[in-house]
Structures are given as C-alpha cells and as structure tokens.
Short mmCIF file of C-alpha atoms and ligand atoms in Angstrom, two decimals:
data_model
loop_
_atom_site.label_atom_id
_atom_site.label_comp_id
_atom_site.label_asym_id
_atom_site.label_seq_id
_atom_site.Cartn_x
_atom_site.Cartn_y
_atom_site.Cartn_z
CA MET A 3 118.58 113.18 127.06
CA THR A 4 117.77 113.89 123.40
CA LYS A 5 116.27 110.86 121.71
CA LYS A 6 118.56 109.66 118.93
CA ARG A 7 117.73 106.05 118.23
CA GLY A 8 115.97 103.27 120.01
CA PHE A 9 113.06 100.87 120.23
CA GLU A 10 109.49 101.25 121.47
CA ILE A 11 106.67 98.78 121.96
CA VAL A 12 103.72 99.19 119.56
CA LYS A 13 100.22 99.77 120.95
CA LYS A 14 98.93 96.31 120.02
CA PHE A 15 101.49 94.71 122.36
CA LYS A 16 101.60 97.36 125.08
CA ASP A 17 100.22 95.01 127.74
CA ALA A 18 102.04 91.88 126.51
CA GLY A 19 105.01 92.26 128.86
CA LEU A 20 107.56 92.51 126.05
CA ASP A 21 111.20 93.38 126.68
CA LEU A 22 113.00 96.10 124.76
CA PRO A 23 115.97 94.71 122.78
CA GLN A 24 119.32 94.49 124.53
CA ARG A 25 122.89 93.76 123.49
CA GLU A 26 124.13 90.67 125.31
CA THR A 27 127.76 91.74 125.71
CA ALA A 28 129.57 95.07 126.08
CA ASN A 29 130.96 95.16 122.52
CA ALA A 30 128.19 93.37 120.65
CA ALA A 31 126.87 95.18 117.54
CA GLY A 32 123.42 93.69 117.53
CA TYR A 33 120.36 94.33 119.63
CA ASP A 34 118.72 90.94 119.99
CA ILE A 35 115.07 91.00 118.96
CA LYS A 36 112.57 88.60 120.50
CA ALA A 37 109.41 87.12 119.04
CA ALA A 38 106.32 88.84 120.46
CA ALA A 39 104.14 85.72 120.23
CA ASP A 40 104.40 81.99 119.58
CA ILE A 41 104.49 81.03 115.90
CA THR A 42 105.28 77.92 113.87
CA ILE A 43 107.56 78.25 110.86
CA PRO A 44 106.32 75.44 108.63
CA ALA A 45 108.32 72.54 107.24
CA ASP A 46 107.21 73.29 103.67
CA GLY A 47 109.53 76.29 103.49
CA SER A 48 106.79 78.89 103.22
CA ILE A 49 107.56 82.32 104.61
CA LYS A 50 105.99 83.60 107.83
CA LEU A 51 106.06 87.10 109.26
CA VAL A 52 107.09 86.99 112.90
CA SER A 53 105.72 89.83 115.05
CA THR A 54 108.25 91.67 117.17
CA GLY A 55 105.83 94.10 118.79
CA LEU A 56 108.51 96.76 118.28
CA LYS A 57 109.12 99.88 116.26
CA ALA A 58 112.43 101.69 115.93
CA TYR A 59 113.24 105.39 115.72
CA MET A 60 116.55 106.69 114.43
CA GLN A 61 118.17 109.66 112.66
CA ALA A 62 117.22 110.40 109.01
CA ASP A 63 120.59 109.18 107.75
CA GLU A 64 120.47 105.92 109.66
CA VAL A 65 119.03 102.50 108.88
CA LEU A 66 118.36 99.46 111.03
CA TYR A 67 119.45 96.12 109.60
CA LEU A 68 117.82 92.89 110.74
CA ILE A 69 120.41 90.15 110.46
CA ASN A 70 120.12 86.50 111.37
CA ARG A 71 121.90 85.19 114.43
CA SER A 72 124.59 82.69 113.46
CA SER A 73 122.73 80.11 115.53
CA GLY A 74 119.56 80.72 113.50
CA PRO A 75 120.33 78.45 110.54
CA TYR A 76 122.94 76.31 112.29
CA LYS A 77 120.96 75.33 115.36
CA ARG A 78 117.35 76.05 114.46
CA GLY A 79 117.18 75.79 110.68
CA LEU A 80 115.77 79.30 110.35
CA VAL A 81 116.72 81.80 107.67
CA LEU A 82 115.60 85.27 106.60
CA PRO A 83 114.49 84.83 102.97
CA ASN A 84 115.24 88.52 102.33
CA SER A 85 118.76 87.91 103.75
CA VAL A 86 118.79 91.25 105.56
CA GLY A 87 115.72 93.18 106.65
CA VAL A 88 116.00 96.92 105.97
CA ILE A 89 114.09 99.08 108.45
CA ASP A 90 113.94 102.65 107.17
CA ALA A 91 113.87 105.66 109.47
CA ASP A 92 110.61 106.81 107.84
CA TYR A 93 108.86 103.49 108.60
CA TYR A 94 108.45 104.65 112.23
CA ASN A 95 104.90 106.04 112.73
CA ASN A 96 104.26 106.17 108.96
CA GLU A 97 100.96 107.28 107.42
CA LYS A 98 99.29 103.86 107.56
CA ASN A 99 100.68 102.21 110.68
CA GLU A 100 102.96 102.59 113.66
CA GLY A 101 105.83 100.87 111.87
CA GLU A 102 105.89 97.53 113.63
CA ILE A 103 108.96 95.55 112.65
CA PHE A 104 108.25 92.06 111.28
CA VAL A 105 110.88 89.40 110.68
CA GLN A 106 110.43 87.21 107.61
CA MET A 107 111.39 83.65 108.46
CA ARG A 108 111.61 80.36 106.63
CA SER A 109 112.52 76.86 107.78
CA ILE A 110 115.30 75.12 105.88
CA SER A 111 115.33 72.12 108.23
CA GLY A 112 112.53 70.24 106.48
CA GLN A 113 110.67 70.34 109.79
CA ASP A 114 108.29 72.68 111.54
CA VAL A 115 110.21 75.07 113.80
CA GLN A 116 108.39 76.35 116.88
CA ILE A 117 109.24 79.89 117.87
CA LYS A 118 108.12 80.80 121.37
CA LYS A 119 107.28 84.28 122.63
CA GLY A 120 110.54 85.68 124.02
CA ASP A 121 112.88 83.64 121.80
CA ARG A 122 115.67 85.79 120.39
CA ILE A 123 115.17 85.41 116.64
CA VAL A 124 117.30 88.06 114.96
CA GLN A 125 119.76 90.84 115.72
CA ALA A 126 119.22 94.48 114.79
CA ILE A 127 122.13 96.78 113.97
CA PHE A 128 121.86 100.57 113.52
CA ILE A 129 124.04 101.84 110.64
CA PRO A 130 124.65 105.32 109.12
CA PHE A 131 124.30 105.47 105.32
CA LEU A 132 125.43 107.84 102.53
CA ILE A 133 123.41 109.38 99.67
CA ALA A 134 124.53 110.10 96.09
CA ASP A 135 125.25 113.63 94.77
CA ASP A 136 122.21 113.80 92.49
CA ASP A 137 119.76 112.40 95.05
CA GLN A 138 116.37 114.13 94.99
CA ALA A 139 114.18 111.73 96.98
CA ALA A 140 111.14 113.57 98.30
CA GLY A 141 108.54 110.81 98.61
CA VAL A 142 106.78 110.08 101.88
CA ARG A 143 106.62 106.49 103.17
CA THR A 144 103.05 105.25 103.60
CA GLY A 145 103.77 101.73 104.86
CA GLY A 146 106.11 98.82 104.27
CA PHE A 147 106.38 95.51 102.41
CA GLY A 148 105.97 96.90 98.90
CA SER A 149 104.21 100.18 99.75
CA THR A 150 106.28 102.00 97.12
CA GLY A 151 105.19 99.57 94.37
CA ASP A 152 107.25 97.59 91.86
CA LYS A 153 108.01 100.26 89.26
O1 DUT B 26 112.33 92.38 107.14
C1 DUT B 26 111.71 93.45 107.06
C2 DUT B 26 111.89 94.32 105.97
C3 DUT B 26 111.16 95.50 105.94
N1 DUT B 26 110.27 95.80 106.92
C4 DUT B 26 109.52 97.07 106.86
C5 DUT B 26 110.39 98.22 107.31
C6 DUT B 26 110.85 98.88 106.06
O2 DUT B 26 111.10 100.26 106.25
C7 DUT B 26 109.68 98.62 105.13
C8 DUT B 26 110.04 98.57 103.67
O3 DUT B 26 111.07 97.63 103.49
P1 DUT B 26 111.84 97.52 102.10
O4 DUT B 26 112.12 98.85 101.52
O5 DUT B 26 112.97 96.59 102.33
O6 DUT B 26 110.77 96.70 101.23
P2 DUT B 26 110.01 97.11 99.89
O7 DUT B 26 109.49 95.86 99.32
O8 DUT B 26 110.86 98.00 99.05
O9 DUT B 26 108.78 97.92 100.49
P3 DUT B 26 108.44 99.49 100.31
O10 DUT B 26 107.92 99.62 98.90
O11 DUT B 26 107.37 99.74 101.35
O12 DUT B 26 109.70 100.29 100.55
O13 DUT B 26 109.14 97.35 105.53
C9 DUT B 26 110.10 94.94 108.00
O14 DUT B 26 109.33 95.19 108.93
N2 DUT B 26 110.83 93.79 108.03
MG1 MG B 27 111.64 99.89 99.76
#
C-alpha cells in the first residue's frame, strides 16, 4: 500500500510502548492522541507542552488539525491556548528535528490538572487545503513553534 497519511512514533519514545492514534467509532473524524508521559498542567494557567511521542506524515496539500475534545474543557478544565494546533506536512522529519507533535495545554479550572501517560488529550483531523492563485511559497521548514520568525 502506498503511504498517504498516518502517524509514526518518534525515536525518543520508540521503547515507551505508545499506541498509534485511533478513531473510536466508525464515522469519527478525529484520531485521538494520547499523552506520551505524565505531566501536570498548573493551576496558575501557564502553558505546558504535552509530548505526544508522535509525528505525522501526509500529502503536500494536507494539514493536520489538533482540536480539543469536547470533554477537555467541560470535564477536565483543559484548553488549547492556540485554539487549534496546525501541523504542517513539512514539519515531518524537518531539518532540525523529527517533527514531534506537541499539544499546548492550559488549565482553566483554577486547579492543577494531572495528565497521565495514555490519557486521550486531543483529537487530530487530516484536512485538504487550497492555495491562492499568486502563491509562490518556496521556503523550507526548519522546525516549529516560531521557526519562521515574526516578520
Ligand atoms: O499545537 C501545535 C502547533 C504547531 N506545532 C508544530 C507543527 C507545525 O507544523 C509547527 C509550526 O506551527 P505554526 O505554523 O502553527 O506555528 P508558528 O508559530 O507559525 O511556527 P513556524 O514559524 O515554525 O511556522 O509547529 C505543534 O507541534 N503543535
Ligand atoms: Mg507557521
């Protein structure tokens, strides 16, 4: 089978016994992503990066969105401060790193929230996107989290 899109475990977590993301029901859009290690999301509202131990490959005109589970804020008091995480196709095996996906998380409960290894923290949805007529993007991704600068 030709590889089109999917998830792989990054080297750092290769012996950690992680599961590859699954959809829970036949028509679900989202692949549920689990935390790769225990982490506390602090009561003070500061932002933590949660390791997933995963990278994602996809077609050049596809993007992977990380979107909160509806139970995230409602039951656990957890939100993604960036609302939606955008995982670009060229983040996979980029120049500086393998392209591990991290989930930004913040507690809005006023309490510490304990995330345990294996907890399903976010859902990931593959989506095709369009480009504008005059698009001339030719840059090469060298990392993530601000690698392309502010200007
Ligand atoms: O929640 C997220 C958001 C992004 N990323 C990684 C994958 C993505 O391809 C890369 C860049 O994300 P984005 O373009 O949203 O952030 P940026 O601040 O514009 O960084 P850059 O300048 O590297 O594009 O960072 C994550 O691991 N988790
Ligand atoms: Mg960017």
